[in-house]
Each structure stands twice: as structure tokens, then as C-alpha cells.
PDB file of C-alpha atoms and ligand atoms in Angstrom:
ATOM      1  CA  MET A   1       6.935 -25.667  18.096  1.00  0.00           C
ATOM      2  CA  THR A   2       9.207 -22.893  17.257  1.00  0.00           C
ATOM      3  CA  ASP A   3       8.540 -20.752  14.173  1.00  0.00           C
ATOM      4  CA  SER A   4      11.039 -20.696  11.579  1.00  0.00           C
ATOM      5  CA  PRO A   5      10.807 -17.665   9.509  1.00  0.00           C
ATOM      6  CA  VAL A   6      10.039 -17.361   5.878  1.00  0.00           C
ATOM      7  CA  LYS A   7      10.487 -14.661   3.530  1.00  0.00           C
ATOM      8  CA  ILE A   8       7.600 -12.389   2.701  1.00  0.00           C
ATOM      9  CA  GLY A   9       7.088 -10.516  -0.423  1.00  0.00           C
ATOM     10  CA  VAL A  10       5.715  -6.898  -0.312  1.00  0.00           C
ATOM     11  CA  PHE A  11       4.596  -4.941  -3.707  1.00  0.00           C
ATOM     12  CA  ASP A  12       3.075  -1.749  -4.620  1.00  0.00           C
ATOM     13  CA  SER A  13       3.316   0.375  -7.785  1.00  0.00           C
ATOM     14  CA  GLY A  14       6.101   2.182  -6.447  1.00  0.00           C
ATOM     15  CA  LEU A  15       7.217   3.566  -3.070  1.00  0.00           C
ATOM     16  CA  GLY A  16       3.900   3.607  -1.230  1.00  0.00           C
ATOM     17  CA  GLY A  17       4.060   0.117  -0.069  1.00  0.00           C
ATOM     18  CA  LEU A  18       7.187   1.391   1.917  1.00  0.00           C
ATOM     19  CA  SER A  19       4.655   2.779   4.595  1.00  0.00           C
ATOM     20  CA  VAL A  20       3.259  -0.795   5.143  1.00  0.00           C
ATOM     21  CA  LEU A  21       6.932  -2.038   5.073  1.00  0.00           C
ATOM     22  CA  ARG A  22       7.915   0.404   7.859  1.00  0.00           C
ATOM     23  CA  GLU A  23       5.267  -0.868  10.017  1.00  0.00           C
ATOM     24  CA  LEU A  24       6.019  -4.613   9.210  1.00  0.00           C
ATOM     25  CA  ARG A  25       9.765  -3.803  10.418  1.00  0.00           C
ATOM     26  CA  ARG A  26       8.291  -2.143  13.424  1.00  0.00           C
ATOM     27  CA  GLN A  27       6.146  -5.293  14.385  1.00  0.00           C
ATOM     28  CA  ILE A  28       8.008  -8.134  13.137  1.00  0.00           C
ATOM     29  CA  PRO A  29      11.606  -7.080  12.644  1.00  0.00           C
ATOM     30  CA  ALA A  30      12.956 -10.721  12.441  1.00  0.00           C
ATOM     31  CA  GLN A  31      10.998 -11.365   9.119  1.00  0.00           C
ATOM     32  CA  PRO A  32      13.028 -11.505   5.967  1.00  0.00           C
ATOM     33  CA  ILE A  33      11.465  -9.497   3.189  1.00  0.00           C
ATOM     34  CA  ILE A  34      11.539  -8.883  -0.540  1.00  0.00           C
ATOM     35  CA  TYR A  35      10.261  -5.522  -1.446  1.00  0.00           C
ATOM     36  CA  ILE A  36       9.301  -4.603  -5.014  1.00  0.00           C
ATOM     37  CA  GLY A  37       7.892  -1.386  -6.396  1.00  0.00           C
ATOM     38  CA  ASP A  38       6.785  -1.240 -10.185  1.00  0.00           C
ATOM     39  CA  GLN A  39       8.091   2.193 -10.555  1.00  0.00           C
ATOM     40  CA  PHE A  40       8.228   1.882 -14.351  1.00  0.00           C
ATOM     41  CA  HIS A  41       4.588   1.717 -14.318  1.00  0.00           C
ATOM     42  CA  VAL A  42       3.687   4.039 -11.439  1.00  0.00           C
ATOM     43  CA  PRO A  43       0.899   5.293 -11.074  1.00  0.00           C
ATOM     44  CA  TYR A  44      -1.268   2.415 -11.292  1.00  0.00           C
ATOM     45  CA  GLY A  45      -4.342   4.206 -10.229  1.00  0.00           C
ATOM     46  CA  VAL A  46      -5.132   5.791 -13.257  1.00  0.00           C
ATOM     47  CA  ARG A  47      -4.874   2.430 -15.293  1.00  0.00           C
ATOM     48  CA  PRO A  48      -7.593   0.002 -16.401  1.00  0.00           C
ATOM     49  CA  LEU A  49      -8.019  -2.679 -13.455  1.00  0.00           C
ATOM     50  CA  GLU A  50      -7.319  -5.384 -16.132  1.00  0.00           C
ATOM     51  CA  GLU A  51      -3.741  -3.908 -16.794  1.00  0.00           C
ATOM     52  CA  VAL A  52      -3.251  -3.648 -13.192  1.00  0.00           C
ATOM     53  CA  ARG A  53      -4.266  -7.530 -12.564  1.00  0.00           C
ATOM     54  CA  ARG A  54      -1.774  -8.432 -15.328  1.00  0.00           C
ATOM     55  CA  PHE A  55       1.135  -6.493 -13.609  1.00  0.00           C
ATOM     56  CA  SER A  56       0.162  -7.968 -10.365  1.00  0.00           C
ATOM     57  CA  THR A  57       0.239 -11.633 -11.421  1.00  0.00           C
ATOM     58  CA  ASP A  58       3.952 -10.823 -13.025  1.00  0.00           C
ATOM     59  CA  VAL A  59       5.251  -9.043  -9.941  1.00  0.00           C
ATOM     60  CA  THR A  60       3.813 -12.049  -7.640  1.00  0.00           C
ATOM     61  CA  ASN A  61       5.469 -14.654 -10.112  1.00  0.00           C
ATOM     62  CA  PHE A  62       8.843 -12.400  -9.711  1.00  0.00           C
ATOM     63  CA  LEU A  63       8.443 -12.568  -5.732  1.00  0.00           C
ATOM     64  CA  ILE A  64       7.671 -16.136  -5.543  1.00  0.00           C
ATOM     65  CA  LEU A  65      10.583 -17.094  -7.766  1.00  0.00           C
ATOM     66  CA  HIS A  66      12.786 -14.903  -5.022  1.00  0.00           C
ATOM     67  CA  GLY A  67      11.560 -17.007  -2.264  1.00  0.00           C
ATOM     68  CA  ALA A  68       8.469 -15.270  -1.013  1.00  0.00           C
ATOM     69  CA  LYS A  69       6.166 -17.652   0.832  1.00  0.00           C
ATOM     70  CA  LEU A  70       3.425 -15.137   1.789  1.00  0.00           C
ATOM     71  CA  ILE A  71       2.608 -11.902  -0.130  1.00  0.00           C
ATOM     72  CA  VAL A  72       1.397  -8.443   1.377  1.00  0.00           C
ATOM     73  CA  VAL A  73      -0.131  -6.531  -1.536  1.00  0.00           C
ATOM     74  CA  ALA A  74       0.921  -3.223  -0.148  1.00  0.00           C
ATOM     75  CA  CYS A  75      -1.194  -1.326  -2.480  1.00  0.00           C
ATOM     76  CA  ASN A  76      -4.935  -0.560  -2.376  1.00  0.00           C
ATOM     77  CA  THR A  77      -5.329  -0.245  -6.152  1.00  0.00           C
ATOM     78  CA  ALA A  78      -3.549  -3.850  -6.849  1.00  0.00           C
ATOM     79  CA  SER A  79      -5.666  -5.359  -4.067  1.00  0.00           C
ATOM     80  CA  ALA A  80      -8.835  -3.829  -6.013  1.00  0.00           C
ATOM     81  CA  ALA A  81      -7.968  -4.848  -9.288  1.00  0.00           C
ATOM     82  CA  ALA A  82      -6.095  -8.269  -8.472  1.00  0.00           C
ATOM     83  CA  LEU A  83      -6.549  -9.514  -4.915  1.00  0.00           C
ATOM     84  CA  HIS A  84      -9.294 -12.138  -6.021  1.00  0.00           C
ATOM     85  CA  SER A  85      -7.492 -13.296  -8.907  1.00  0.00           C
ATOM     86  CA  LEU A  86      -4.143 -13.554  -7.416  1.00  0.00           C
ATOM     87  CA  ARG A  87      -5.686 -15.893  -4.776  1.00  0.00           C
ATOM     88  CA  ARG A  88      -7.039 -17.953  -7.432  1.00  0.00           C
ATOM     89  CA  GLN A  89      -3.941 -18.050  -9.426  1.00  0.00           C
ATOM     90  CA  PHE A  90      -1.656 -18.830  -6.424  1.00  0.00           C
ATOM     91  CA  PRO A  91      -3.640 -21.051  -3.932  1.00  0.00           C
ATOM     92  CA  GLU A  92      -0.458 -22.165  -2.339  1.00  0.00           C
ATOM     93  CA  ILE A  93       0.353 -18.662  -1.287  1.00  0.00           C
ATOM     94  CA  PRO A  94      -1.370 -16.711   1.719  1.00  0.00           C
ATOM     95  CA  PHE A  95      -2.137 -13.076   0.428  1.00  0.00           C
ATOM     96  CA  VAL A  96      -2.759 -10.002   2.644  1.00  0.00           C
ATOM     97  CA  GLY A  97      -4.420  -7.337   0.843  1.00  0.00           C
ATOM     98  CA  MET A  98      -5.764  -3.939   1.286  1.00  0.00           C
ATOM     99  CA  GLU A  99      -9.402  -2.203   1.233  1.00  0.00           C
ATOM    100  CA  PRO A 100     -10.120   1.553   2.473  1.00  0.00           C
ATOM    101  CA  ALA A 101     -10.702   1.441   6.200  1.00  0.00           C
ATOM    102  CA  VAL A 102     -14.318   2.548   5.656  1.00  0.00           C
ATOM    103  CA  LYS A 103     -15.408   0.093   8.653  1.00  0.00           C
ATOM    104  CA  PRO A 104     -13.354   1.693  11.321  1.00  0.00           C
ATOM    105  CA  ALA A 105     -14.143   5.120  10.121  1.00  0.00           C
ATOM    106  CA  ALA A 106     -17.798   4.523  10.005  1.00  0.00           C
ATOM    107  CA  GLU A 107     -17.543   2.978  13.750  1.00  0.00           C
ATOM    108  CA  GLN A 108     -15.522   6.156  15.032  1.00  0.00           C
ATOM    109  CA  THR A 109     -17.255   9.148  13.147  1.00  0.00           C
ATOM    110  CA  HIS A 110     -19.331  11.447  15.295  1.00  0.00           C
ATOM    111  CA  SER A 111     -20.528  13.698  12.301  1.00  0.00           C
ATOM    112  CA  GLY A 112     -21.181  10.890  10.165  1.00  0.00           C
ATOM    113  CA  VAL A 113     -19.240  12.394   7.200  1.00  0.00           C
ATOM    114  CA  VAL A 114     -16.040  10.525   6.251  1.00  0.00           C
ATOM    115  CA  GLY A 115     -13.455  11.577   3.532  1.00  0.00           C
ATOM    116  CA  VAL A 116     -11.888   8.849   1.728  1.00  0.00           C
ATOM    117  CA  LEU A 117      -8.680   9.473  -0.100  1.00  0.00           C
ATOM    118  CA  ALA A 118      -7.691   6.611  -2.753  1.00  0.00           C
ATOM    119  CA  THR A 119      -6.966   6.036  -6.412  1.00  0.00           C
ATOM    120  CA  TYR A 120      -9.538   6.276  -9.413  1.00  0.00           C
ATOM    121  CA  ALA A 121      -9.100   2.607  -9.929  1.00  0.00           C
ATOM    122  CA  THR A 122      -9.804   1.627  -6.167  1.00  0.00           C
ATOM    123  CA  PHE A 123     -12.934   3.732  -6.307  1.00  0.00           C
ATOM    124  CA  GLN A 124     -14.047   1.856  -9.473  1.00  0.00           C
ATOM    125  CA  GLY A 125     -13.220  -1.832  -8.059  1.00  0.00           C
ATOM    126  CA  GLU A 126     -15.617  -4.169  -6.699  1.00  0.00           C
ATOM    127  CA  LEU A 127     -13.737  -4.319  -3.280  1.00  0.00           C
ATOM    128  CA  TYR A 128     -14.439  -0.694  -2.601  1.00  0.00           C
ATOM    129  CA  ALA A 129     -18.205  -1.042  -3.612  1.00  0.00           C
ATOM    130  CA  SER A 130     -18.676  -4.031  -1.262  1.00  0.00           C
ATOM    131  CA  VAL A 131     -16.746  -2.372   1.617  1.00  0.00           C
ATOM    132  CA  VAL A 132     -19.183   0.698   1.251  1.00  0.00           C
ATOM    133  CA  GLU A 133     -21.945  -1.785   1.052  1.00  0.00           C
ATOM    134  CA  ARG A 134     -21.100  -3.654   3.976  1.00  0.00           C
ATOM    135  CA  PHE A 135     -19.794  -0.903   6.492  1.00  0.00           C
ATOM    136  CA  GLY A 136     -20.979   2.653   4.752  1.00  0.00           C
ATOM    137  CA  LYS A 137     -24.648   2.566   5.720  1.00  0.00           C
ATOM    138  CA  GLY A 138     -25.735   5.436   7.506  1.00  0.00           C
ATOM    139  CA  VAL A 139     -22.399   7.380   6.665  1.00  0.00           C
ATOM    140  CA  THR A 140     -21.831  10.139   4.087  1.00  0.00           C
ATOM    141  CA  LEU A 141     -18.440   9.011   2.362  1.00  0.00           C
ATOM    142  CA  LEU A 142     -16.842  11.814   0.452  1.00  0.00           C
ATOM    143  CA  GLN A 143     -14.265  10.397  -2.128  1.00  0.00           C
ATOM    144  CA  SER A 144     -11.322  12.134  -3.672  1.00  0.00           C
ATOM    145  CA  PRO A 145      -8.651  10.508  -6.034  1.00  0.00           C
ATOM    146  CA  CYS A 146      -6.344  13.320  -5.214  1.00  0.00           C
ATOM    147  CA  PRO A 147      -4.955  13.641  -8.867  1.00  0.00           C
ATOM    148  CA  GLY A 148      -1.246  14.376  -9.109  1.00  0.00           C
ATOM    149  CA  LEU A 149      -0.527  13.243  -5.309  1.00  0.00           C
ATOM    150  CA  VAL A 150       1.231   9.888  -5.998  1.00  0.00           C
ATOM    151  CA  THR A 151       3.517  11.478  -8.526  1.00  0.00           C
ATOM    152  CA  GLU A 152       4.674  14.236  -6.013  1.00  0.00           C
ATOM    153  CA  ILE A 153       5.014  11.507  -3.076  1.00  0.00           C
ATOM    154  CA  GLU A 154       7.051   9.234  -5.650  1.00  0.00           C
ATOM    155  CA  ALA A 155       9.411  12.466  -6.185  1.00  0.00           C
ATOM    156  CA  GLY A 156       9.787  12.701  -2.488  1.00  0.00           C
ATOM    157  CA  ASN A 157       7.792  15.892  -2.335  1.00  0.00           C
ATOM    158  CA  LEU A 158       5.911  15.474   0.966  1.00  0.00           C
ATOM    159  CA  ASP A 159       5.462  18.895   1.981  1.00  0.00           C
ATOM    160  CA  GLY A 160       6.218  21.169  -0.844  1.00  0.00           C
ATOM    161  CA  GLU A 161       3.886  23.787  -2.450  1.00  0.00           C
ATOM    162  CA  LYS A 162       2.382  21.464  -5.135  1.00  0.00           C
ATOM    163  CA  THR A 163       1.575  18.712  -2.493  1.00  0.00           C
ATOM    164  CA  ARG A 164       0.099  21.239  -0.234  1.00  0.00           C
ATOM    165  CA  ALA A 165      -2.143  22.681  -2.942  1.00  0.00           C
ATOM    166  CA  ILE A 166      -3.561  19.184  -4.114  1.00  0.00           C
ATOM    167  CA  LEU A 167      -4.375  18.232  -0.545  1.00  0.00           C
ATOM    168  CA  LYS A 168      -5.876  21.647   0.269  1.00  0.00           C
ATOM    169  CA  HIS A 169      -7.935  21.461  -2.942  1.00  0.00           C
ATOM    170  CA  GLU A 170      -9.491  18.032  -1.912  1.00  0.00           C
ATOM    171  CA  LEU A 171      -9.638  18.518   1.844  1.00  0.00           C
ATOM    172  CA  ASP A 172     -11.071  22.037   2.217  1.00  0.00           C
ATOM    173  CA  PRO A 173     -14.442  20.970   0.438  1.00  0.00           C
ATOM    174  CA  MET A 174     -14.825  18.047   2.621  1.00  0.00           C
ATOM    175  CA  LEU A 175     -14.139  20.024   5.772  1.00  0.00           C
ATOM    176  CA  ALA A 176     -16.873  22.485   4.807  1.00  0.00           C
ATOM    177  CA  GLN A 177     -19.047  19.309   4.544  1.00  0.00           C
ATOM    178  CA  GLY A 178     -18.201  18.301   7.985  1.00  0.00           C
ATOM    179  CA  ILE A 179     -15.743  15.401   7.898  1.00  0.00           C
ATOM    180  CA  ASP A 180     -14.391  14.342  11.278  1.00  0.00           C
ATOM    181  CA  THR A 181     -12.578  11.316   9.946  1.00  0.00           C
ATOM    182  CA  VAL A 182     -10.236  10.950   6.913  1.00  0.00           C
ATOM    183  CA  VAL A 183      -9.354   7.267   5.515  1.00  0.00           C
ATOM    184  CA  LEU A 184      -6.047   6.923   3.649  1.00  0.00           C
ATOM    185  CA  GLY A 185      -7.087   4.199   1.052  1.00  0.00           C
ATOM    186  CA  CYS A 186      -3.739   4.497  -0.735  1.00  0.00           C
ATOM    187  CA  THR A 187      -0.365   3.412   0.526  1.00  0.00           C
ATOM    188  CA  HIS A 188       1.286   6.574  -0.694  1.00  0.00           C
ATOM    189  CA  TYR A 189      -0.780   8.788   1.528  1.00  0.00           C
ATOM    190  CA  PRO A 190       0.547   7.902   4.902  1.00  0.00           C
ATOM    191  CA  PHE A 191       3.730   9.827   3.953  1.00  0.00           C
ATOM    192  CA  VAL A 192       1.955  13.169   4.028  1.00  0.00           C
ATOM    193  CA  ILE A 193      -0.065  12.641   7.215  1.00  0.00           C
ATOM    194  CA  PRO A 194       2.026  15.654   8.934  1.00  0.00           C
ATOM    195  CA  LEU A 195       0.507  17.832   6.067  1.00  0.00           C
ATOM    196  CA  ILE A 196      -2.932  16.354   6.141  1.00  0.00           C
ATOM    197  CA  LYS A 197      -3.067  16.906   9.731  1.00  0.00           C
ATOM    198  CA  GLU A 198      -1.984  20.660   9.384  1.00  0.00           C
ATOM    199  CA  ILE A 199      -4.827  21.089   6.923  1.00  0.00           C
ATOM    200  CA  VAL A 200      -7.567  19.472   8.780  1.00  0.00           C
ATOM    201  CA  GLY A 201      -6.559  20.304  12.059  1.00  0.00           C
ATOM    202  CA  PRO A 202      -6.499  18.285  15.601  1.00  0.00           C
ATOM    203  CA  ASP A 203     -10.180  17.385  15.557  1.00  0.00           C
ATOM    204  CA  VAL A 204     -10.254  15.328  12.511  1.00  0.00           C
ATOM    205  CA  ARG A 205      -8.985  11.671  12.710  1.00  0.00           C
ATOM    206  CA  VAL A 206      -6.631  10.381  10.090  1.00  0.00           C
ATOM    207  CA  ILE A 207      -6.883   6.589   9.443  1.00  0.00           C
ATOM    208  CA  ASP A 208      -3.672   4.927   8.300  1.00  0.00           C
ATOM    209  CA  PRO A 209      -4.251   1.056   7.661  1.00  0.00           C
ATOM    210  CA  ALA A 210      -0.446  -0.019   7.792  1.00  0.00           C
ATOM    211  CA  PRO A 211      -0.588  -1.124  11.567  1.00  0.00           C
ATOM    212  CA  ALA A 212      -3.548  -3.289  10.856  1.00  0.00           C
ATOM    213  CA  VAL A 213      -2.229  -4.956   7.675  1.00  0.00           C
ATOM    214  CA  ALA A 214       1.044  -5.624   9.670  1.00  0.00           C
ATOM    215  CA  ARG A 215      -0.885  -7.148  12.587  1.00  0.00           C
ATOM    216  CA  GLN A 216      -2.746  -9.221  10.148  1.00  0.00           C
ATOM    217  CA  THR A 217       0.560 -10.462   8.293  1.00  0.00           C
ATOM    218  CA  ALA A 218       1.785 -11.285  11.843  1.00  0.00           C
ATOM    219  CA  ARG A 219      -1.354 -13.388  12.731  1.00  0.00           C
ATOM    220  CA  LEU A 220      -1.093 -15.274   9.529  1.00  0.00           C
ATOM    221  CA  LEU A 221       2.592 -16.049   9.590  1.00  0.00           C
ATOM    222  CA  LYS A 222       2.109 -17.335  13.291  1.00  0.00           C
ATOM    223  CA  GLU A 223      -0.827 -19.630  11.978  1.00  0.00           C
ATOM    224  CA  HIS A 224       1.470 -21.071   9.451  1.00  0.00           C
ATOM    225  CA  GLY A 225       4.773 -21.365  11.937  1.00  0.00           C
ATOM    226  CA  TRP A 226       6.344 -19.061   9.665  1.00  0.00           C
ATOM    227  CA  LEU A 227       6.824 -15.881  12.329  1.00  0.00           C
ATOM    228  CA  GLY A 228      10.345 -14.572  12.847  1.00  0.00           C
ATOM    229  CA  GLN A 229      10.733 -14.095  16.680  1.00  0.00           C
ATOM    230  CA  GLY A 230      12.683 -11.528  18.673  1.00  0.00           C
ATOM    231  CA  SER A 231      14.175  -7.883  17.849  1.00  0.00           C
ATOM    232  CA  PHE A 232      16.905  -9.371  15.560  1.00  0.00           C
ATOM    233  CA  ARG A 233      16.685  -7.233  12.312  1.00  0.00           C
ATOM    234  CA  ALA A 234      16.430  -9.552   9.234  1.00  0.00           C
ATOM    235  CA  GLU A 235      17.436  -8.685   5.538  1.00  0.00           C
ATOM    236  CA  VAL A 236      15.236  -6.605   3.384  1.00  0.00           C
ATOM    237  CA  ASP A 237      15.803  -7.056  -0.299  1.00  0.00           C
ATOM    238  CA  PHE A 238      14.772  -3.744  -2.452  1.00  0.00           C
ATOM    239  CA  PHE A 239      13.734  -4.142  -6.054  1.00  0.00           C
ATOM    240  CA  THR A 240      12.289  -1.661  -8.525  1.00  0.00           C
ATOM    241  CA  THR A 241      11.491  -1.530 -12.148  1.00  0.00           C
ATOM    242  CA  ALA A 242      12.832   1.795 -12.523  1.00  0.00           C
ATOM    243  CA  GLU A 243      16.258   3.178 -12.038  1.00  0.00           C
ATOM    244  CA  PRO A 244      17.314   2.124  -8.360  1.00  0.00           C
ATOM    245  CA  GLN A 245      18.979   5.302  -7.499  1.00  0.00           C
ATOM    246  CA  ALA A 246      15.566   7.103  -7.091  1.00  0.00           C
ATOM    247  CA  MET A 247      14.328   4.340  -4.714  1.00  0.00           C
ATOM    248  CA  GLN A 248      17.782   4.169  -2.822  1.00  0.00           C
ATOM    249  CA  ARG A 249      17.659   7.973  -2.061  1.00  0.00           C
ATOM    250  CA  LEU A 250      14.151   7.927  -0.373  1.00  0.00           C
ATOM    251  CA  LEU A 251      14.558   4.627   1.379  1.00  0.00           C
ATOM    252  CA  PRO A 252      15.948   6.549   4.458  1.00  0.00           C
ATOM    253  CA  LEU A 253      13.228   9.218   4.332  1.00  0.00           C
ATOM    254  CA  LEU A 254      10.313   6.878   3.648  1.00  0.00           C
ATOM    255  CA  ALA A 255      11.354   3.703   5.449  1.00  0.00           C
ATOM    256  CA  GLY A 256      13.999   4.375   7.749  1.00  0.00           C
ATOM    257  CA  GLU A 257      16.179   1.731   5.678  1.00  0.00           C
ATOM    258  CA  THR A 258      19.594   2.208   4.214  1.00  0.00           C
ATOM    259  CA  ALA A 259      20.137  -0.256   1.627  1.00  0.00           C
ATOM    260  CA  GLN A 260      21.088  -1.098  -2.060  1.00  0.00           C
ATOM    261  CA  ALA A 261      17.906  -1.117  -4.158  1.00  0.00           C
ATOM    262  CA  LYS A 262      18.191  -3.606  -7.243  1.00  0.00           C
ATOM    263  CA  LYS A 263      16.670  -3.422 -10.501  1.00  0.00           C
ATOM    264  CA  ALA A 264      14.097  -5.709 -11.864  1.00  0.00           C
ATOM    265  CA  ILE A 265      13.417  -5.418 -15.733  1.00  0.00           C
ATOM    266  CA  TRP A 266      10.188  -5.786 -17.655  1.00  0.00           C
ATOM    267  CA  MET A 267      10.980  -8.194 -20.672  1.00  0.00           C
ATOM    268  CA  GLU A 268       8.217  -8.824 -23.024  1.00  0.00           C
ATOM    269  CA  GLY A 269       5.506  -8.433 -20.445  1.00  0.00           C
ATOM    270  CA  LYS A 270       7.314 -10.637 -17.887  1.00  0.00           C
ATOM    271  CA  LEU A 271       9.490  -9.562 -15.043  1.00  0.00           C
ATOM    272  CA  VAL A 272      13.083 -10.579 -14.641  1.00  0.00           C
TER     273      VAL A 272
HETATM  274  N1  DGL B   1       0.261   2.939  -3.549  1.00  0.00           N
HETATM  275  C1  DGL B   1      -1.050   2.572  -4.458  1.00  0.00           C
HETATM  276  C2  DGL B   1      -2.311   2.497  -3.498  1.00  0.00           C
HETATM  277  O1  DGL B   1      -2.369   2.042  -2.722  1.00  0.00           O
HETATM  278  C3  DGL B   1      -1.144   2.818  -5.839  1.00  0.00           C
HETATM  279  C4  DGL B   1      -0.843   4.358  -6.311  1.00  0.00           C
HETATM  280  C5  DGL B   1      -0.743   4.591  -7.730  1.00  0.00           C
HETATM  281  O2  DGL B   1       0.131   3.945  -8.072  1.00  0.00           O
HETATM  282  O3  DGL B   1      -1.758   4.974  -8.222  1.00  0.00           O
HETATM  283  O4  DGL B   1      -3.385   2.545  -4.129  1.00  0.00           O
END
């Protein structure tokens, strides 16, 4: 049987999901994609889980309306808040979600001390508690919500003074306690990997989950007979709930894509 490529939906609170999108483009370039960043509401990570769950349902409806048959929740916060409820509400849609990569970190650490960078909301969710419970035994996990970091990255500030100060403030105490691994539990953070590496040095491993998420997406597509084959680059449609210029300006830097970003509008709590 030859697979016939279906459109997949990818969403995040903003530009963070582009770290997953660029990996999807690397691994499965022939897959048509619709991406939406809910930049009107970014950051999600400081909001109550219930609110993020509501946004996630509406964003999912928008993606399905635009033809998405499989959805990648390219946001740890939305996965923590909404993945279970999305699977319940949309049983016909396969979802790929994200959880902080505590499992590989626990398997690979030698010092037994691991830093986890994620959002407040992700740390509060049951998903993180269950990951820690299942995989974190015998490992010391040092957690930081990196206040303000998502906002800097949304502004395209990947290596400026403020971004550096936030990261140093969080990572220096972790280094003092002996971390040899850092887990990036927020999809915005892979964009500052060069800066993180500069701060933690060559002996600390930094885990970006995007390649594993893209592999899982490809596996699921294959299973359904939906995988786009070959190196032909399919279309990506980019949407944002804020002004499109800001997203459009950063697409080349963050995703290596040049495309027109379009606007989706929240109207009376629904996305149109
Ligand atoms: N990129 C998101 C995540 O992976 C959310 C960041 C935010 O909006 O606070 O958690």
C-alpha cells in the first residue's frame, strides 16, 4: 500500500512549537502541515491548567476545521493541561503529546543530578508527577520554571543580555549542585541551546525532545498509511492569534521557513 499524505496540525502557545516543526520538516518534509501559535495568549505556562485546557480544545477544533487529521501538541504546557481531555474529546484524531524527557535523562546521568527546565504549569500537571514517579527514582531532579524566558524567546531575543541573565540565574545553582544533564521541558527552550551550552559547558548533556517527537509522529502516520514519502517539501500554513508580522519575521530564524503567516481570531471564546 502506498501512503497518501494527510495534513497534520501542530500547535503551541506561540513560537516554541517551531522547534518541533523544524524537526518534523527535517524528518518528514513531504508531510503537509498547518501550524498555529496562540500568541494572543502566550505565555500559557503561568496560566491555570483549566484555562490552557480550554484554549487547547478550541485550537484543536480550528486545526480539524482546516483539515488536520493528526495533531502534534508541540507544547509541554498544553500537553500537561489537556492531552488526556483532547484524546477523550476527539477520539478519531491521533495526538502526539510531549512530556519532559526525564526518562532518557535518568538513564544517561552519571552524577545522578538532572536539571529540568519547564513552565510552572507543566510542573503542576499530573503528567510531570507521573513521569517523575515512573522514571525519576534514585535521581535528584532540580526544577526551574525560568521566569520570563518564554517572553524573551517570543521576542526573538535568543542571546541578548536579559536571556543570558535568566539562564545563568537558573543554571548556575544547578551546576553548583552537580547536574550533568539538562532536560528542556518547554518547546521554546531549544532555541537557546547555544546559550545554555555556553553556560553549562561541554560536560553537561542537553536533551531536546523534538527529534523523538518527530519520530513518534512519523511512526503514527506510517501506521495509519498517512505518511508523506520522499524529500519533496510540502506546504506549511502558518497561523497566529496575534499580529502575523511578528511570527513572519521570526520564521526564517526559528524554523528556516519563509512563508506568509495568517491571522486566526478569537471571537467570543472561539477561534475563527
Ligand atoms: N512552549 C510551551 C511549552 O512547551 C509553552 C510556553 C508558554 O507559553 O509558557 O511548555
